[in-house]
Short mmCIF file of C-alpha atoms in Angstrom, two decimals:
data_model
loop_
_atom_site.label_atom_id
_atom_site.label_comp_id
_atom_site.label_asym_id
_atom_site.label_seq_id
_atom_site.Cartn_x
_atom_site.Cartn_y
_atom_site.Cartn_z
CA VAL A 15 -14.68 13.47 31.81
CA ALA A 16 -15.75 15.56 34.77
CA GLU A 17 -12.90 18.02 34.23
CA ALA A 18 -13.69 18.33 30.53
CA LYS A 19 -17.36 19.13 31.15
CA HIS A 20 -16.64 22.73 32.20
CA ALA A 21 -13.81 23.42 29.71
CA GLU A 22 -14.20 25.80 26.80
CA GLN A 23 -12.16 23.54 24.53
CA VAL A 24 -11.06 19.94 25.04
CA VAL A 25 -7.91 18.50 23.48
CA VAL A 26 -7.48 14.74 23.86
CA PHE A 27 -4.02 13.30 23.21
CA ALA A 28 -4.40 9.67 22.15
CA GLY A 29 -3.01 6.95 19.89
CA LEU A 30 -1.01 3.76 19.82
CA THR A 31 1.04 2.85 22.88
CA ASP A 32 4.45 1.22 22.84
CA ALA A 33 2.89 -2.08 23.90
CA ILE A 34 0.59 -2.06 20.85
CA GLU A 35 2.92 -0.75 18.15
CA SER A 36 6.64 -1.37 18.03
CA GLU A 37 9.38 -3.19 16.18
CA GLY A 38 9.59 -6.93 16.60
CA PHE A 39 5.90 -7.82 16.73
CA ASP A 40 2.82 -7.23 14.59
CA ARG A 41 -0.29 -5.31 15.60
CA GLU A 42 -3.23 -7.61 16.31
CA ASP A 43 -5.83 -5.25 14.80
CA MET A 44 -6.27 -1.69 13.54
CA GLN A 45 -7.85 -0.34 16.72
CA MET A 46 -6.66 2.10 19.33
CA PRO A 47 -6.78 0.96 22.97
CA GLN A 48 -10.47 0.65 23.88
CA ASN A 49 -10.13 2.81 27.00
CA GLN A 50 -9.00 5.69 24.77
CA ASN A 51 -11.96 5.23 22.40
CA ASP A 52 -14.29 5.13 25.40
CA LEU A 53 -12.79 8.33 26.84
CA ILE A 54 -13.08 10.28 23.57
CA GLU A 55 -16.67 9.16 23.06
CA ALA A 56 -17.64 9.96 26.66
CA ILE A 57 -16.21 13.48 26.42
CA ALA A 58 -17.76 14.07 22.98
CA ARG A 59 -21.21 13.14 24.30
CA GLN A 60 -21.20 16.13 26.64
CA HIS A 61 -18.91 18.59 24.84
CA LYS A 62 -19.18 20.12 21.36
CA ASN A 63 -15.60 21.37 21.04
CA VAL A 64 -13.32 18.32 21.10
CA VAL A 65 -10.05 18.03 19.19
CA VAL A 66 -8.13 14.73 19.08
CA VAL A 67 -4.35 14.75 18.65
CA LEU A 68 -3.24 11.31 17.43
CA PHE A 69 0.15 9.65 17.77
CA GLY A 70 1.16 6.44 16.04
CA GLY A 71 2.99 5.07 13.05
CA ALA A 72 0.07 3.55 11.16
CA PRO A 73 -3.66 3.96 10.45
CA VAL A 74 -6.22 3.38 13.19
CA GLU A 75 -9.99 3.01 13.22
CA MET A 76 -11.75 6.16 14.47
CA PRO A 77 -15.29 5.24 15.63
CA TRP A 78 -15.56 8.61 17.43
CA LEU A 79 -14.68 10.74 14.37
CA PRO A 80 -18.23 12.00 13.63
CA HIS A 81 -18.45 13.41 17.18
CA VAL A 82 -15.24 15.50 17.30
CA GLN A 83 -14.44 18.79 15.60
CA ALA A 84 -10.94 18.05 14.32
CA VAL A 85 -8.10 15.53 14.30
CA LEU A 86 -4.42 16.47 14.25
CA HIS A 87 -2.38 13.40 13.30
CA MET A 88 1.21 13.76 14.53
CA TYR A 89 2.33 10.24 13.51
CA LEU A 90 5.70 9.57 15.31
CA PRO A 91 7.12 13.11 15.61
CA GLY A 92 10.15 12.62 17.87
CA GLN A 93 11.28 14.27 21.10
CA ALA A 94 10.08 17.79 20.20
CA CYS A 95 6.51 16.60 19.65
CA GLY A 96 5.10 18.61 22.57
CA VAL A 97 6.36 21.94 21.27
CA ALA A 98 5.29 21.02 17.72
CA ALA A 99 1.78 20.01 18.78
CA VAL A 100 1.26 23.24 20.77
CA SER A 101 2.52 25.37 17.86
CA LEU A 102 0.10 23.66 15.47
CA LEU A 103 -2.88 23.77 17.83
CA MET A 104 -2.37 27.45 18.67
CA GLY A 105 -1.86 28.50 15.05
CA LYS A 106 1.78 29.47 15.42
CA ALA A 107 2.49 26.98 12.64
CA ASN A 108 0.24 25.73 9.86
CA PRO A 109 -0.20 21.94 9.54
CA CYS A 110 0.33 21.28 5.85
CA GLY A 111 1.02 17.56 5.74
CA LYS A 112 -0.58 15.07 3.38
CA LEU A 113 -1.27 11.40 3.95
CA ALA A 114 1.20 9.09 2.24
CA GLU A 115 -1.26 6.23 2.77
CA THR A 116 -4.99 5.60 2.85
CA ILE A 117 -6.75 5.38 6.22
CA PRO A 118 -9.63 2.89 5.78
CA LEU A 119 -12.80 2.91 7.85
CA ALA A 120 -12.01 -0.50 9.34
CA TYR A 121 -9.56 -3.36 8.95
CA ALA A 122 -12.31 -5.37 7.24
CA ASP A 123 -11.93 -2.96 4.29
CA VAL A 124 -8.25 -3.80 3.76
CA PRO A 125 -7.71 -5.91 0.61
CA HIS A 126 -6.46 -9.41 1.41
CA GLY A 127 -6.37 -8.42 5.10
CA GLU A 128 -8.13 -11.49 6.47
CA GLN A 129 -6.06 -13.84 4.32
CA TYR A 130 -2.65 -12.28 4.91
CA ALA A 131 -0.10 -13.82 7.32
CA THR A 132 -2.11 -16.96 8.07
CA SER A 133 1.08 -19.01 7.85
CA MET A 134 4.45 -18.50 9.53
CA ARG A 135 6.14 -20.06 6.53
CA GLN A 136 4.85 -17.99 3.64
CA SER A 137 3.56 -14.43 3.25
CA GLU A 138 1.61 -13.88 0.05
CA TYR A 139 0.99 -10.34 -1.16
CA ARG A 140 -2.00 -11.41 -3.22
CA GLU A 141 -3.40 -7.92 -3.79
CA GLY A 142 -0.67 -7.25 -6.37
CA LEU A 143 -0.92 -3.69 -7.72
CA PHE A 144 -4.07 -3.01 -5.73
CA VAL A 145 -2.58 -1.53 -2.59
CA GLY A 146 -3.84 1.69 -1.02
CA TYR A 147 -5.83 4.09 -3.16
CA ARG A 148 -5.50 1.84 -6.23
CA TYR A 149 -7.71 -0.72 -4.49
CA TYR A 150 -10.22 1.65 -2.89
CA ASP A 151 -10.70 3.58 -6.14
CA LYS A 152 -11.46 0.54 -8.28
CA ALA A 153 -13.44 -1.33 -5.63
CA ASP A 154 -15.43 1.86 -4.98
CA THR A 155 -14.99 1.37 -1.25
CA ALA A 156 -15.44 4.33 1.10
CA VAL A 157 -12.43 5.29 3.23
CA GLN A 158 -11.89 7.38 6.35
CA PHE A 159 -9.23 9.56 4.75
CA ALA A 160 -7.95 9.29 1.18
CA PHE A 161 -4.35 9.02 0.07
CA GLY A 162 -2.91 12.53 -0.28
CA HIS A 163 -5.54 14.09 2.02
CA GLY A 164 -4.57 16.81 4.47
CA LEU A 165 -6.21 19.99 5.74
CA SER A 166 -4.53 23.23 6.79
CA TYR A 167 -5.54 26.65 8.16
CA THR A 168 -5.84 28.02 4.62
CA GLN A 169 -7.35 27.02 1.28
CA PHE A 170 -5.97 26.76 -2.24
CA GLU A 171 -7.49 27.34 -5.64
CA TYR A 172 -6.39 25.33 -8.67
CA ARG A 173 -7.00 26.63 -12.20
CA ASP A 174 -5.91 26.75 -15.87
CA VAL A 175 -4.43 23.30 -16.45
CA THR A 176 -2.58 22.64 -19.72
CA VAL A 177 -0.36 19.85 -21.04
CA SER A 178 2.65 20.32 -23.28
CA LEU A 179 1.65 17.49 -25.66
CA PRO A 180 -2.09 16.98 -26.23
CA GLU A 181 -1.06 14.26 -28.68
CA MET A 182 1.92 12.11 -27.71
CA PHE A 183 3.85 8.93 -28.42
CA ASP A 184 4.87 6.36 -25.82
CA ILE A 185 8.44 7.74 -25.71
CA ASP A 186 7.41 11.35 -25.04
CA THR A 187 7.87 13.32 -21.82
CA GLN A 188 4.79 15.28 -20.78
CA THR A 189 4.67 18.52 -18.78
CA VAL A 190 1.58 19.48 -16.78
CA ASN A 191 1.12 23.19 -16.04
CA PHE A 192 -1.48 24.86 -13.82
CA ALA A 193 -1.94 27.85 -11.51
CA LEU A 194 -2.18 27.64 -7.72
CA THR A 195 -3.42 30.44 -5.44
CA ASN A 196 -3.59 30.68 -1.64
CA ILE A 197 -7.11 32.08 -1.20
CA GLY A 198 -7.06 31.86 2.60
CA ALA A 199 -5.98 34.30 5.31
CA VAL A 200 -2.73 32.61 6.44
CA ALA A 201 0.45 31.38 4.80
CA GLY A 202 0.65 27.68 4.06
CA ALA A 203 1.93 24.93 1.81
CA GLU A 204 -0.01 22.73 -0.58
CA VAL A 205 1.10 19.39 -2.00
CA THR A 206 -0.32 19.29 -5.51
CA GLN A 207 -0.69 15.83 -7.03
CA VAL A 208 -0.93 14.57 -10.61
CA TYR A 209 -2.59 11.25 -11.48
CA VAL A 210 -2.93 9.55 -14.87
CA ARG A 211 -6.17 7.73 -15.72
CA PRO A 212 -6.59 5.74 -18.97
CA HIS A 213 -10.02 5.82 -20.59
CA ALA A 214 -9.71 2.12 -21.49
CA LYS A 215 -10.66 -0.26 -18.66
CA ILE A 216 -7.95 -2.94 -18.76
CA PRO A 217 -8.46 -6.05 -16.55
CA GLY A 218 -5.93 -6.07 -13.74
CA ARG A 219 -4.99 -2.40 -14.07
CA PRO A 220 -5.73 0.43 -11.56
CA LEU A 221 -8.17 3.18 -12.53
CA LYS A 222 -5.50 5.85 -11.97
CA THR A 223 -1.93 6.15 -10.74
CA LEU A 224 0.00 8.90 -8.95
CA CYS A 225 2.69 10.11 -11.36
CA GLY A 226 3.96 13.36 -9.88
CA PHE A 227 3.60 15.83 -7.02
CA GLN A 228 5.03 19.16 -5.88
CA LYS A 229 4.85 21.10 -2.61
CA LYS A 230 4.54 24.89 -2.75
CA PHE A 231 4.47 27.42 0.12
CA LEU A 232 2.42 30.56 -0.56
CA GLN A 233 1.54 33.70 1.36
CA PRO A 234 -2.16 34.76 1.56
CA GLY A 235 -3.32 35.89 -1.88
CA GLN A 236 -0.11 34.73 -3.56
CA SER A 237 -0.27 32.75 -6.82
CA CYS A 238 2.28 30.69 -8.71
CA GLN A 239 2.60 28.46 -11.74
CA ILE A 240 3.22 24.77 -11.09
CA SER A 241 4.98 22.58 -13.65
CA ILE A 242 5.16 18.84 -13.07
CA ILE A 243 7.10 16.71 -15.54
CA LEU A 244 5.78 13.22 -16.31
CA SER A 245 8.22 10.72 -17.75
CA PRO A 246 6.99 8.28 -20.41
CA HIS A 247 6.62 5.68 -17.63
CA ALA A 248 3.67 7.69 -16.25
CA PHE A 249 1.63 6.20 -19.12
CA HIS A 250 3.35 2.79 -19.27
CA PHE A 251 2.89 -0.64 -17.81
CA PHE A 252 5.64 -3.23 -17.53
CA ASP A 253 5.21 -6.36 -19.64
CA ALA A 254 6.94 -8.97 -17.47
CA ALA A 255 6.78 -11.64 -20.19
CA GLU A 256 8.71 -9.50 -22.67
CA GLY A 257 10.66 -7.48 -20.11
CA ILE A 258 9.78 -4.09 -21.62
CA TRP A 259 7.60 -1.05 -20.90
CA LYS A 260 4.53 -0.49 -23.06
CA ALA A 261 1.72 2.05 -23.37
CA TYR A 262 -1.75 1.41 -24.70
CA SER A 263 -3.12 3.66 -27.43
CA GLY A 264 -6.08 5.83 -26.56
CA LYS A 265 -7.08 8.76 -24.43
CA TYR A 266 -5.73 9.43 -20.94
CA ASP A 267 -6.94 11.91 -18.36
CA VAL A 268 -4.28 13.89 -16.55
CA LEU A 269 -5.83 14.63 -13.15
CA VAL A 270 -4.59 17.43 -10.87
CA GLY A 271 -5.80 17.36 -7.29
CA SER A 272 -5.31 17.89 -3.60
CA SER A 273 -5.75 14.17 -2.86
CA SER A 274 -6.54 10.97 -4.73
CA GLN A 275 -10.25 11.70 -4.20
CA ASP A 276 -10.15 15.50 -4.45
CA ILE A 277 -9.47 16.12 -8.14
CA ARG A 278 -9.61 19.81 -9.11
CA LEU A 279 -8.49 19.90 -12.77
CA VAL A 280 -8.58 17.52 -15.74
CA ALA A 281 -6.72 17.57 -19.07
CA THR A 282 -6.89 14.87 -21.74
CA VAL A 283 -4.10 13.56 -23.97
CA ASP A 284 -4.15 11.17 -26.91
CA MET A 285 -1.51 8.41 -26.77
CA GLN A 286 -0.08 6.54 -29.74
CA GLY A 287 1.06 3.16 -28.47
CA ILE A 288 -0.06 -0.46 -28.82
CA ASP A 289 -3.66 -1.62 -29.07
CA ALA A 290 -5.34 -2.18 -25.71
CA PRO A 291 -6.60 -5.76 -25.22
CA THR A 292 -10.21 -6.49 -24.38
CA LYS A 293 -9.17 -9.60 -22.46
CA THR A 294 -6.08 -10.50 -20.40
CA PRO A 295 -5.08 -13.49 -18.20
CA LEU A 296 -6.61 -11.52 -15.30
CA SER A 297 -10.04 -11.16 -16.94
CA GLY A 298 -12.75 -12.53 -14.67
CA THR A 299 -10.38 -12.88 -11.69
CA TRP A 300 -10.37 -10.91 -8.45
CA TYR A 301 -8.04 -8.38 -10.08
CA ASP A 302 -10.79 -7.57 -12.57
CA HIS A 303 -13.62 -6.91 -10.08
CA LEU A 304 -11.89 -6.69 -6.63
CA HIS A 305 -14.73 -8.38 -4.75
CA GLY A 306 -14.54 -11.28 -2.30
CA GLU A 307 -11.47 -13.32 -1.41
CA ILE A 308 -8.46 -13.78 -3.66
CA THR A 309 -8.51 -17.46 -4.56
CA ASP A 310 -5.53 -19.64 -5.44
CA GLU A 311 -6.73 -19.57 -9.06
CA ASP A 312 -6.82 -15.75 -9.03
CA PHE A 313 -3.35 -15.50 -7.50
CA ALA A 314 -1.96 -18.10 -9.95
CA ALA A 315 -3.26 -15.98 -12.83
CA LEU A 316 -1.36 -13.00 -11.42
CA LEU A 317 1.84 -15.00 -10.82
CA GLY A 318 1.67 -16.79 -14.14
CA THR A 319 2.54 -19.98 -12.29
CA PRO A 320 0.86 -22.25 -9.71
CA VAL A 321 0.86 -20.88 -6.16
CA PRO A 322 3.76 -22.42 -4.19
CA PRO A 323 2.40 -24.79 -1.53
CA VAL A 324 2.72 -23.67 2.08
CA ASP A 325 5.11 -25.78 4.13
CA ALA A 326 2.82 -26.84 6.97
CA PRO A 327 4.94 -28.92 9.37
CA SER A 328 3.29 -31.70 11.35
CA LYS A 329 4.15 -34.28 13.99
CA GLY A 330 7.15 -36.30 12.84
CA SER A 331 8.56 -33.59 10.57
CA TYR A 332 9.68 -30.92 13.07
CA THR A 333 13.34 -29.91 12.93
CA THR A 334 15.53 -27.16 14.37
CA GLN A 335 14.40 -25.03 11.43
CA HIS A 336 10.96 -24.73 13.03
CA ALA A 337 9.94 -22.22 15.69
CA LEU A 338 8.45 -22.68 19.14
CA ALA A 339 5.15 -21.30 17.83
CA GLU A 340 5.07 -24.07 15.20
CA ILE A 341 5.76 -26.97 17.56
CA ASN A 342 3.51 -25.59 20.31
CA HIS A 343 0.88 -28.34 20.09
CA GLY A 344 -0.29 -30.78 22.72
CA PHE A 345 -0.42 -30.63 26.52
CA ILE A 346 3.24 -31.38 27.28
CA ILE A 347 4.76 -28.96 24.78
CA SER A 348 2.33 -26.19 25.68
CA ARG A 349 3.24 -26.53 29.38
CA ILE A 350 6.96 -26.41 28.58
CA VAL A 351 6.54 -23.39 26.28
CA SER A 352 4.45 -21.62 28.93
CA THR A 353 7.22 -22.22 31.48
CA ILE A 354 9.82 -20.83 29.06
CA GLN A 355 7.71 -17.71 28.56
CA LYS A 356 7.24 -17.18 32.30
CA ARG A 357 10.95 -17.54 32.97
CA ALA A 358 11.75 -15.05 30.22
CA GLN A 359 9.23 -12.61 31.70
CA ALA A 360 10.73 -13.06 35.18
CA MET A 361 14.19 -12.26 33.80
CA LEU A 362 12.85 -9.03 32.26
CA GLY A 363 10.91 -7.98 35.34
CA ASP A 364 7.75 -5.90 35.38
CA GLY A 365 7.18 -2.45 33.90
CA ASN A 366 8.30 -2.83 30.29
CA GLU A 367 5.40 -4.34 28.39
CA GLN A 368 6.79 -3.24 25.03
CA PHE A 369 10.14 -5.01 25.50
CA ALA A 370 8.38 -8.06 26.91
CA LYS A 371 6.24 -8.37 23.76
CA ILE A 372 9.31 -7.95 21.55
CA MET A 373 11.18 -10.65 23.44
CA ASN A 374 8.18 -13.01 23.42
CA ALA A 375 7.73 -12.56 19.66
CA MET A 376 11.41 -13.27 19.12
CA LEU A 377 11.24 -16.29 21.42
CA MET A 378 8.21 -17.81 19.71
CA GLN A 379 9.00 -16.97 16.07
CA GLN A 380 12.74 -17.63 15.76
CA PRO A 381 13.78 -21.10 14.52
CA LEU A 382 14.99 -23.35 17.33
CA LYS A 383 18.39 -23.42 15.64
CA THR A 384 18.64 -19.64 16.00
CA LEU A 385 17.53 -19.72 19.64
CA THR A 386 20.28 -22.27 20.35
CA MET A 387 22.85 -19.80 18.99
CA MET A 388 21.32 -16.72 20.63
CA MET A 389 20.54 -18.26 24.03
CA PRO A 390 22.97 -21.19 24.40
CA GLU A 391 22.55 -21.45 28.19
CA GLN A 392 18.77 -21.83 27.97
CA PHE A 393 18.44 -23.64 24.63
CA THR A 394 21.19 -26.21 24.85
CA PRO A 395 21.38 -28.81 22.05
CA ASN A 396 19.99 -31.49 24.39
CA PHE A 397 17.10 -29.25 25.50
CA THR A 398 16.22 -28.44 21.89
CA GLN A 399 16.38 -32.10 20.87
CA GLY A 400 14.19 -33.03 23.83
CA LEU A 401 11.55 -30.57 22.72
CA LEU A 402 11.68 -31.95 19.18
CA HIS A 403 11.27 -35.56 20.35
CA ILE A 404 8.13 -34.57 22.27
CA ALA A 405 6.75 -32.54 19.36
CA ASN A 406 7.45 -35.38 16.93
CA GLY A 407 5.47 -37.92 18.96
CA ASN A 408 8.16 -39.46 21.21
CA PRO A 409 7.37 -37.84 24.59
CA ILE A 410 9.13 -40.42 26.77
CA LYS A 411 12.48 -40.01 25.03
CA GLY A 412 12.05 -36.25 25.03
CA LEU A 413 11.13 -36.02 28.72
CA LEU A 414 14.09 -38.23 29.65
CA MET A 415 16.43 -35.86 27.82
CA LEU A 416 14.87 -32.85 29.60
CA ARG A 417 15.04 -34.60 32.98
CA LYS A 418 18.79 -35.13 32.59
CA LEU A 419 19.22 -31.35 32.28
CA LYS A 420 17.92 -30.60 35.79
#
C-alpha cells in the first residue's frame, strides 16, 4: 500500500489460488481470498488509478469494483500469461473476449445455490432451464457482468437489421442480416450475438434464448455485413412427452446485441406453429415466477414424477458403499478420522496446500470400498470393518478389530 501511494498507475494481480480452486474439491464460496480484497480496497482508498488483473476459472464476488478503474479478467491463460497480460495492458493487443457465463453480484443471487449439494448422495439441478442469463433475465435480478459482456479498446456500431422471412413456419430456416462498423480508433474484434424472444409469456420458459453468434475483426472505420443463420430449433421447444420439437404461433423478437443485456437491434417475425397455452404444469410453480426456494412440489412438476428420496444413511445401515464423511459421527469415529487425516497430511509433507485438499477430499468422499482398493495397506478389510462396526453402534467389537491391527 505504501509503495502504491506514490505510483502513477497501480496494477493489482489477484484471483483464485490453487488452494481455493482446483480439481478434486469444490469451492466453499464465491469469494476471493479476503487478504486480496483488503489489499485492493486499501489501495483504492488512496489511489484513483487502479486496475485489477484477475486470474481464475470461475466467477468471483468483486466488492471493490466501484473503486477501481478497470478489470482485465485473464481466466486461466496458461504459461504465457505474463506476456499476454503485459501486451493487453500496454495496448499492444486488444482484449476482445466475451463472457461465456454470467458473473452475479454475490453467491446469494445464484438460483438454487443454497439448496444445491446438501447431500453427498444426490445432486439435484432444480433450476432446470433457468441457468445463467435465462434466470437473471426472468427474475429481473441485477448482475455484476452479463453473459456475453466484454469491453475492448474500440467501439462498434450496429445498424440496419433485417430478417429473411418476416413470416415463417416452424420448419423454416431464418437468416438475420445487419451491418457492423468499428467506430473506434484501433483494430478489434466484436462477438455479435442473436437472441430470440417470444412475445407470449409461457410458464416455465425463458424470456429469451441465445441462438447464434459470430466474431468479426475490423480495422478502424471498417464496416461489414453480418449474416447469422438460425435453424428452426431457434424458435422451438422440445416436448418431452411426445418426443418432438414444437413452436408456438405468434410474434417473436429477433434481438441483436453485444451481450444478453446490451441489445442494439430488434426485428420481429410472425411464426405459424401450434397455439400457445395459457397454462402449463409449471404454472404457479417456481419456474413461473423464479422467487424463493424451489420446493419438492415445484421440482416434481418439472420432472413430471415425484422427487426421488435422498438416501440418508444412519447408524445401523452403513456399508462399504458409504464414505468416511458419511460415517463421521460420534466421538470415537471423529477421533479416528482425524488421525487418518493427520497421517495423510504427514505423508504429503508441508508446502502443497492444493494437493493436500485434493487428497483430503478424495479420502473423505470416496466410498470405503474404493479406499480399500486404492489404499490397501492403510484401509485393510479388517480396518474398514472395524470402522463400520463403530459407526453402526457396536464400538466394542469395532475397537477390538482395530486393536488387533496394531
